[in-house]
Short mmCIF file of C-alpha atoms in Angstrom, two decimals:
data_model
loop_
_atom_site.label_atom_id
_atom_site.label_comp_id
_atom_site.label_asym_id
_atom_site.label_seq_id
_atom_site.Cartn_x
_atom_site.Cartn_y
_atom_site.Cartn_z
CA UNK A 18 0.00 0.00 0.00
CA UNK A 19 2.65 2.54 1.01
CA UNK A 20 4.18 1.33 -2.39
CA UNK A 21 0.91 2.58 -4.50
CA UNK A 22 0.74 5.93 -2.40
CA UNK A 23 4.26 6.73 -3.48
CA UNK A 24 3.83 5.54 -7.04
CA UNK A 25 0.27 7.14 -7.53
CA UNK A 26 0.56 10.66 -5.33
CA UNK A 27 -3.24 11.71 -3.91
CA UNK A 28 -2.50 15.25 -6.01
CA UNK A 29 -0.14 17.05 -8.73
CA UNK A 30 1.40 20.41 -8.70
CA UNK A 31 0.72 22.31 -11.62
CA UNK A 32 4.16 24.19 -12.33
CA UNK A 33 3.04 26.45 -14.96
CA UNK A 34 5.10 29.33 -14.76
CA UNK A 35 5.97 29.37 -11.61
CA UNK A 36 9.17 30.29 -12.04
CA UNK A 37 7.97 33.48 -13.11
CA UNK A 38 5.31 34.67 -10.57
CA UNK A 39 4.88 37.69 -11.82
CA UNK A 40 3.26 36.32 -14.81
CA UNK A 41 0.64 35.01 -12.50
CA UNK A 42 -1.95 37.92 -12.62
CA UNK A 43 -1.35 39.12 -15.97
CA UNK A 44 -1.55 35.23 -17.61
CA UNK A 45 -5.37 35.19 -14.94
CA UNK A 46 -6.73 38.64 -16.98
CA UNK A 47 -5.53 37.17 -19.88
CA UNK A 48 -6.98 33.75 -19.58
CA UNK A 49 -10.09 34.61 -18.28
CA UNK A 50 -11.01 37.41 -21.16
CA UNK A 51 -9.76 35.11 -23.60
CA UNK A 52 -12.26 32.14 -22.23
CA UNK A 53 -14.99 34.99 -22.02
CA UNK A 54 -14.52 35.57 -25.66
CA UNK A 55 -14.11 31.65 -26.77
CA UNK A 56 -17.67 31.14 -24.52
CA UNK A 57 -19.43 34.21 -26.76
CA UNK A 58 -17.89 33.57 -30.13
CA UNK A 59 -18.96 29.49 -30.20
CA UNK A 60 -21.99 29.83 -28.79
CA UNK A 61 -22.98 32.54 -31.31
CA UNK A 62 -21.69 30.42 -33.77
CA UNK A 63 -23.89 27.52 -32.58
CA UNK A 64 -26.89 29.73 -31.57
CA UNK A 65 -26.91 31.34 -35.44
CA UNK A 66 -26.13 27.77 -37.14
CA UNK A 67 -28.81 26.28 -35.25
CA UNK A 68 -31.69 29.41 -35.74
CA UNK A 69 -31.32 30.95 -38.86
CA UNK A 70 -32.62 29.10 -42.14
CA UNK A 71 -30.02 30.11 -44.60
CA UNK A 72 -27.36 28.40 -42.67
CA UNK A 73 -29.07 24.98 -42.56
CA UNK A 74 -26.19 23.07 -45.21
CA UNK A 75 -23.74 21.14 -44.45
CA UNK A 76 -20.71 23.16 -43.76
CA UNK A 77 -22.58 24.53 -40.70
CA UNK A 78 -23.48 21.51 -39.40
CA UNK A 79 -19.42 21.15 -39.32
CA UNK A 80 -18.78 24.17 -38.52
CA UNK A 81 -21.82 23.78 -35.16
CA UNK A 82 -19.86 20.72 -34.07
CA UNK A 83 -16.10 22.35 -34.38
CA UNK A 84 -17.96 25.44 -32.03
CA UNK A 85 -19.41 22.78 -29.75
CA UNK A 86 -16.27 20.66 -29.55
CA UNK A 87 -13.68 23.95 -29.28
CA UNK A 88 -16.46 24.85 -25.83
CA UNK A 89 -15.35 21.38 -24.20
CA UNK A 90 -11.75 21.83 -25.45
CA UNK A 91 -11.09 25.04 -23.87
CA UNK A 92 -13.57 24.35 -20.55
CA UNK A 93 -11.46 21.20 -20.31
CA UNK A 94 -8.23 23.20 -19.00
CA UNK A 95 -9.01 26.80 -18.84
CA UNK A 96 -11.33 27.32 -15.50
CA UNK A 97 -8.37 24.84 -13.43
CA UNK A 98 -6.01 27.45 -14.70
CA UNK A 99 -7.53 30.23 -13.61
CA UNK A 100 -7.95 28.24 -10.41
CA UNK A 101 -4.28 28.25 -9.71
CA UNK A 102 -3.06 31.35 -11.22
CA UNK A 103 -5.46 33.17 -8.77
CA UNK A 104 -4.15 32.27 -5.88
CA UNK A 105 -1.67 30.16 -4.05
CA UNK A 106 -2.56 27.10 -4.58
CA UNK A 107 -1.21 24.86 -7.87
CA UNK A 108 -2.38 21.34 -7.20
CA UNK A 109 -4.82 19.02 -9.22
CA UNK A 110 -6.36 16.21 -7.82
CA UNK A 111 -4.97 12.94 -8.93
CA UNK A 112 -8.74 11.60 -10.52
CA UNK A 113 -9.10 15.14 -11.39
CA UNK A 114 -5.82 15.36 -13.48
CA UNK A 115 -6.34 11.88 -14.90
CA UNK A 116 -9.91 13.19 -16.22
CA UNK A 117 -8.58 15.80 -17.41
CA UNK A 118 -5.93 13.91 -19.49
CA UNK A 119 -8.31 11.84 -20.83
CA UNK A 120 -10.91 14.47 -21.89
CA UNK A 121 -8.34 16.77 -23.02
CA UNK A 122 -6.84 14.28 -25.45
CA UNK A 123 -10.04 12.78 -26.52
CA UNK A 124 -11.35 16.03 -27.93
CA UNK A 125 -7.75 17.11 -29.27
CA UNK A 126 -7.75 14.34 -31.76
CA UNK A 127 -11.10 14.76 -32.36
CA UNK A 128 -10.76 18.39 -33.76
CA UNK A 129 -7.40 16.99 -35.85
CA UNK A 130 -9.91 14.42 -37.17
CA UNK A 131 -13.04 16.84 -37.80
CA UNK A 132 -10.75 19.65 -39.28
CA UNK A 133 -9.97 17.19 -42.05
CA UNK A 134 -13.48 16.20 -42.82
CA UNK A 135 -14.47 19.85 -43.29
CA UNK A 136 -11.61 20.15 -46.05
CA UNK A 137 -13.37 17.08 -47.59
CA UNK A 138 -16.90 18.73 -47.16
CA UNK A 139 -15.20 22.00 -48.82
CA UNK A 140 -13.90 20.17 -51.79
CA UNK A 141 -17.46 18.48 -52.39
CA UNK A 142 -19.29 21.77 -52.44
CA UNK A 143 -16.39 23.33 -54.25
CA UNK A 144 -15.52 20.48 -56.90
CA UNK A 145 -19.14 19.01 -56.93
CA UNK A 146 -21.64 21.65 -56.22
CA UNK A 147 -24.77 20.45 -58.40
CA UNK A 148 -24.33 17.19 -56.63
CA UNK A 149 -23.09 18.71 -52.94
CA UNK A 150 -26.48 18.25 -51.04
CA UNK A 151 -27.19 14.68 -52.11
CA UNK A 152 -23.37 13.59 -51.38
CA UNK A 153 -23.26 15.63 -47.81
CA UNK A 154 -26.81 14.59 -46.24
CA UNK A 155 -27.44 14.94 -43.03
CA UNK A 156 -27.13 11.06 -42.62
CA UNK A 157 -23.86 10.92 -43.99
CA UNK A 158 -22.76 14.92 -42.12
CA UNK A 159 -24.05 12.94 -38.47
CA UNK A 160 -21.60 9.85 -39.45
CA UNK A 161 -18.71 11.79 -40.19
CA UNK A 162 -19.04 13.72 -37.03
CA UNK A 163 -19.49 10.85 -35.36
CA UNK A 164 -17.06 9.44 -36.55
CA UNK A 165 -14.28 11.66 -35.43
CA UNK A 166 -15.52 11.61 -31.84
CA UNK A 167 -15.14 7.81 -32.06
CA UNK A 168 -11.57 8.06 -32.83
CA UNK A 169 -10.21 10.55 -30.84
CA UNK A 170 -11.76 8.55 -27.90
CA UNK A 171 -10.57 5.27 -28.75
CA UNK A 172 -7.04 6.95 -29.24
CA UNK A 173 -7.48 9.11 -25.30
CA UNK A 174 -8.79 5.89 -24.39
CA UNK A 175 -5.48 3.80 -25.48
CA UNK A 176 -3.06 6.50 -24.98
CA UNK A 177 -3.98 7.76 -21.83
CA UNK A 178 -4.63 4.22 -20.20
CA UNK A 179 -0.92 3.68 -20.85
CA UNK A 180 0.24 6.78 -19.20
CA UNK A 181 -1.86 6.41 -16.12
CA UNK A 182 0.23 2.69 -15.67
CA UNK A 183 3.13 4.80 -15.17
CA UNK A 184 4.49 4.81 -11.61
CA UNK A 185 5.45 8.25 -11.02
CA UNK A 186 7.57 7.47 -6.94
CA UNK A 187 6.02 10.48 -5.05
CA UNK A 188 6.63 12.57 -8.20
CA UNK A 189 3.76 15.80 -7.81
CA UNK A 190 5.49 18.11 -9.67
CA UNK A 191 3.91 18.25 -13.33
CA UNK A 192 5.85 21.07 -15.66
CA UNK A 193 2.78 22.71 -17.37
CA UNK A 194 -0.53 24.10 -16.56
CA UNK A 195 -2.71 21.41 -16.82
CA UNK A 196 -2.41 17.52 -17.20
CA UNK A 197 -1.21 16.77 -20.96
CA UNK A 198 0.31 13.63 -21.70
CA UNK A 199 3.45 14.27 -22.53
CA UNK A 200 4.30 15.96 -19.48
CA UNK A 201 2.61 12.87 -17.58
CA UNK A 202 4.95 10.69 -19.09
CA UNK A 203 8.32 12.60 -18.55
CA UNK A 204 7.25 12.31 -14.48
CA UNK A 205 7.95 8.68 -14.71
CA UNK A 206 10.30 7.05 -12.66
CA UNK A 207 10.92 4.13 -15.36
CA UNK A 208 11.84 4.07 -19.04
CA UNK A 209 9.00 5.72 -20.77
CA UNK A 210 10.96 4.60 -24.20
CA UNK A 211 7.85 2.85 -25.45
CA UNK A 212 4.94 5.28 -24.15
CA UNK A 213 6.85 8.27 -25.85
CA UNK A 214 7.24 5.81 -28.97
CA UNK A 215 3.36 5.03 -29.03
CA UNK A 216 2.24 8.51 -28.58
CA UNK A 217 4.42 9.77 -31.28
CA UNK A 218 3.34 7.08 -33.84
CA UNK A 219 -0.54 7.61 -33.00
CA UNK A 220 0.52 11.62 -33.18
CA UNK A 221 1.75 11.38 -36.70
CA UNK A 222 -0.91 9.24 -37.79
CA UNK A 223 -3.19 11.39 -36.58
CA UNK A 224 -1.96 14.69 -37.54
CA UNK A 225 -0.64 13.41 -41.07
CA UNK A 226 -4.06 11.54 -42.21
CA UNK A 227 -6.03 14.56 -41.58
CA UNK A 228 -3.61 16.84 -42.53
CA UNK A 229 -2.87 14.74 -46.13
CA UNK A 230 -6.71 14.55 -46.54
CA UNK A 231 -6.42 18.44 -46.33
CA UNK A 232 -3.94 19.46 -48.81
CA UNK A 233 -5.00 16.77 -50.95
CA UNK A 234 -8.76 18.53 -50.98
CA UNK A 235 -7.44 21.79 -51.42
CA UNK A 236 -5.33 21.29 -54.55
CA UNK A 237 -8.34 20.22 -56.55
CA UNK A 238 -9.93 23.07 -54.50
CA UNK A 239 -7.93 25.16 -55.96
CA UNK A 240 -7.72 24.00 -59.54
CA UNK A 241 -11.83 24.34 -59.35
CA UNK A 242 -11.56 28.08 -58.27
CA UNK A 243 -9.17 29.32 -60.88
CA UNK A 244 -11.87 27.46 -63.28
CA UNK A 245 -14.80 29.79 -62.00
CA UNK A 246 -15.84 32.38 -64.36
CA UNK A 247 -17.60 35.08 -62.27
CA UNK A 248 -15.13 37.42 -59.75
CA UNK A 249 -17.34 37.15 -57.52
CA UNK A 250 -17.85 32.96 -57.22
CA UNK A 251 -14.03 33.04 -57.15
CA UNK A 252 -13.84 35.36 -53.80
CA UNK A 253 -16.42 33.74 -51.82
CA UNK A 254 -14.80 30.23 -52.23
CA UNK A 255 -11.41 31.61 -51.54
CA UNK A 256 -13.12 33.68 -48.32
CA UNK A 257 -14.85 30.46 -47.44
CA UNK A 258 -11.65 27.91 -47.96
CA UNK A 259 -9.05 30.27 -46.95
CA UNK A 260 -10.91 31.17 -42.60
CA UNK A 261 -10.86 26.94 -43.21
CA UNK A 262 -7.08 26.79 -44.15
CA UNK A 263 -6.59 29.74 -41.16
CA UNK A 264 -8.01 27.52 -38.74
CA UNK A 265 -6.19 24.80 -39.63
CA UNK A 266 -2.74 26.32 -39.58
CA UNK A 267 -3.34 28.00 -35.81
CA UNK A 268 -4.35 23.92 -34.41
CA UNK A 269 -2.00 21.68 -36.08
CA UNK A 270 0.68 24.22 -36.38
CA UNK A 271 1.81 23.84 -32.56
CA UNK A 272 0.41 20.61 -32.51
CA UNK A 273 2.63 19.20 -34.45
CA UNK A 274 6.01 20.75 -33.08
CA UNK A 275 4.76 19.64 -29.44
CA UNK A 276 3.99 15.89 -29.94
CA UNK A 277 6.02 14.82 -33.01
CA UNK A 278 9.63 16.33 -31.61
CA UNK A 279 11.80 13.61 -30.09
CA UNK A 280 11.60 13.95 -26.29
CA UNK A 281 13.62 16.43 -24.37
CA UNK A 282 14.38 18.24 -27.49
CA UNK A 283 12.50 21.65 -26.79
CA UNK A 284 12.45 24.04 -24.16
CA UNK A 285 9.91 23.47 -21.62
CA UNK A 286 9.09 26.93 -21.52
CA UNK A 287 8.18 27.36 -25.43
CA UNK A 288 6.53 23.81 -25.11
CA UNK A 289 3.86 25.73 -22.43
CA UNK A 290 3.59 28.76 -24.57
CA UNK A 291 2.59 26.67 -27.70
CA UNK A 292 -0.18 24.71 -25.62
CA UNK A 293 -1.32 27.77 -24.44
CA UNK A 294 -1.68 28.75 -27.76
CA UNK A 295 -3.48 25.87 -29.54
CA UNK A 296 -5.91 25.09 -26.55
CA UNK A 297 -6.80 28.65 -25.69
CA UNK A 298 -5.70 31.42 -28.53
CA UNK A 299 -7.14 28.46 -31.14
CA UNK A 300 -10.67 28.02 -30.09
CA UNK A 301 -11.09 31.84 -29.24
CA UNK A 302 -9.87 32.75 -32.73
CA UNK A 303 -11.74 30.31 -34.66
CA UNK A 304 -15.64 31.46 -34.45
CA UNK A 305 -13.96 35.36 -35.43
CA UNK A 306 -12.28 34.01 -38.49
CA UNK A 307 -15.39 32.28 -39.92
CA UNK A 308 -17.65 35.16 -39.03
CA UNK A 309 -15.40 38.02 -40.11
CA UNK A 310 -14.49 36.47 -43.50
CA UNK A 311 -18.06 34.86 -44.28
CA UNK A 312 -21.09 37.43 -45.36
CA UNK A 313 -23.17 34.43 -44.75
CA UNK A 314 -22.45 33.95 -40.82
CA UNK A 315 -22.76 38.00 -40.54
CA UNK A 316 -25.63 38.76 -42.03
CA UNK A 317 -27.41 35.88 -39.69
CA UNK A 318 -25.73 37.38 -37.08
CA UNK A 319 -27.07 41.14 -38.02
CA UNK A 320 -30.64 38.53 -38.69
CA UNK A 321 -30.24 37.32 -34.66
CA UNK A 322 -29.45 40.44 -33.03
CA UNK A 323 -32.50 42.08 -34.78
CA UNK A 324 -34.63 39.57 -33.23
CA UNK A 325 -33.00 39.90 -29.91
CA UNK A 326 -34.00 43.59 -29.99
CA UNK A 327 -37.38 43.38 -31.10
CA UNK A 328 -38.27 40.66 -28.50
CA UNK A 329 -36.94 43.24 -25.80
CA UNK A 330 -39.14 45.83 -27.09
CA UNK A 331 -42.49 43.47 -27.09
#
C-alpha cells in the first residue's frame, strides 16, 4: 500500500510558470477574457447555425460541431487554470488530473480528425456543387461527425490508459498548466521509451491523415476556383476555404512541433507557450475568423441580433 501511495501521489502540482510569478496575474486577466470571448464567439456560432434558415447546409453543421467541440476543449483546461493562477494554490487532484488527461486528449484528436473532414466537405461543395447536397446529407454529415468523436476517444482511451500505468515514486510536480500527456509521461520514474514511442506514432498518424486529406482537398480546391468564371464565385470560395485553411494552420501548427519532436528536445518553456496557444488562442480565434471572412455567418448574425432587440421591445 505505502508502495501505491508513493507511485500514484493523492494530487499534482501544476508548475506552470511558476518560475515566473509575476506572470501570474497578468496570464489570470488574460486567460479569463480570452475564455470569455471563446464562450461568446462558439456559442454565437452555434446559436446562429442552429436558428437561422439560410445556414441549414452542411458546412454549418461542421462548422456547429467544431464550435461545440472547441467549448469542451477550452472548458477542459481553462477554469483549473484560472484556479491556480489566482491564488496560491497549484495542485490538481490525482482523478481530477487523470480526467482531465483523458478528456483533453479525446477532444484534441477529435478536432485533428473533424478539421480534415471539413476540407473534404469544402472540396465536395467546391468540386461538386450540383451534386453537394445529395453527397453531404445529413445522414452521412451525423456519421462523419461521429465518426471523429469515435476516434479521438478510442485513441485518449489507449493512450492515456498507458500513461496512467506509469508509476510516477512520489513525483507531484507536473511542468505545465494542466495535465497533458506528454508531461505525464516525462514524471515517470521508469523508461517511458515505449509510451513516448506510441504517442508519437498515434501523433503522426493522426496529424498526417487529416492533414494529407487536407492538402490533398485543397489542390483540386484550388484547380476548381481558378476554373470559376464570375469574380465574384471566385472570392467567396477563396473567403470560405481560406478562414478553413486559417483555422487549420493555428491547431495543427503547434500541434505538431509539441507531440512529433523527439523527447527532451525543446524548451519546456516554449513547449507551455505553444499549448497555451493551440488550446486557448485556437478556439477563441476560430468562431472570429469564420464570421469576419463569411457574409453568410454576418448577415445571420445582423438577422439574430435584430430579433433579440425586437423581442426586448415586445
Amino acid at each position: 500500500m505505502k508502495h501505491m501511495n508513493e507511485s500514484f501521489p493523492k494530487d499534482f502540482i501544476l508548475m506552470g510558470f511558476t518560475k515566473y510569478p509575476w506572470l501570474d496575474l497578468p496570464l489570470f486577466f488574460a486567460l479569463l477574457i480570452s475564455y470569455m470571448f471563446t464562450l461568446l464567439g462558439n456559442i454565437a456560432i452555434i446559436l446562429v447555425s442552429q436558428l437561422d434558415s439560410q445556414l441549414q447546409s452542411p458546412m454549418y453543421f461542421f462548422l456547429t460541431s467544431l464550435s461545440f467541440l472547441d467549448l469542451c476543449f477550452t472548458t477542459t483546461t481553462v477554469p483549473q487554470m484560472l484556479v491556480n493562477l489566482g491564488g496560491p494554490n497549484k495542485n490538481i487532484t490525482y482523478i481530477g488530473c487523470m480526467i482531465q488527461a483523458y478528456v483533453f486528449h479525446w477532444l484534441g484528436c477529435t478536432e485533428c480528425v473533424l478539421l480534415g473532414i471539413m476540407a473534404l466537405d469544402r472540396y465536395v461543395a467546391v468540386c461538386k456543387p450540383l451534386r453537394y447536397s445529395v453527397i453531404m446529407n445529413h445522414k452521412l454529415c451525423r456519421q462523419l461527425s461521429s465518426t471523429a468523436w469515435f476516434i479521438g476517444l478510442a485513441n485518449s482511451l489507449l493512450q492515456s490508459t498507458l500513461t496512467i500505468q506509469l508509476p510516477l515514486c512520489g513525483n507531484q510536480e507536473l511542468e505545465h498548466f494542466f495535465c497533458e500527456l506528454p508531461g505525464l509521461i516525462k514524471m515517470a520514474c521508469v523508461d517511458i521509451t515505449v509510451n513516448e514511442l506510441t504517442l508519437s506514432m498515434v501523433a503522426t498518424f493522426l496529424t498526417m491523415g487529416p492533414l494529407s486529406m487536407i492538402l490533398i482537398s485543397y489542390g483540386y480546391i484550388a484547380q476548381a476556383v481558378f476554373r470559376i468564371p464570375s469574380a465574384d464565385g471566385r472570392h467567396k470560395a477563396f473567403n470560405t476555404c481560406s478562414s478553413h485553411l486559417l483555422v487549420v494552420s493555428l491547431f495543427y501548427g503547434p500541434g505538431i512541433y509539441i507531440y512529433m519532436q523527439p523527447s527532451g528536445d525543446s524548451p519546456q518553456d516554449l513547449i507551455k507557450v505553444l499549448t497555451l496557444f493551440y488550446c486557448v488562442i485556437t478556439p477563441m480565434a476560430n468562431p472570429f475568423i469564420y464570421t469576419l471572412r463569411n457574409k453568410d455567418v454576418k448577415g445571420a448574425l445582423r438577422r439574430l441580433l435584430r430579433r433579440v432587440v425586437l423581442f426586448k421591445r415586445i
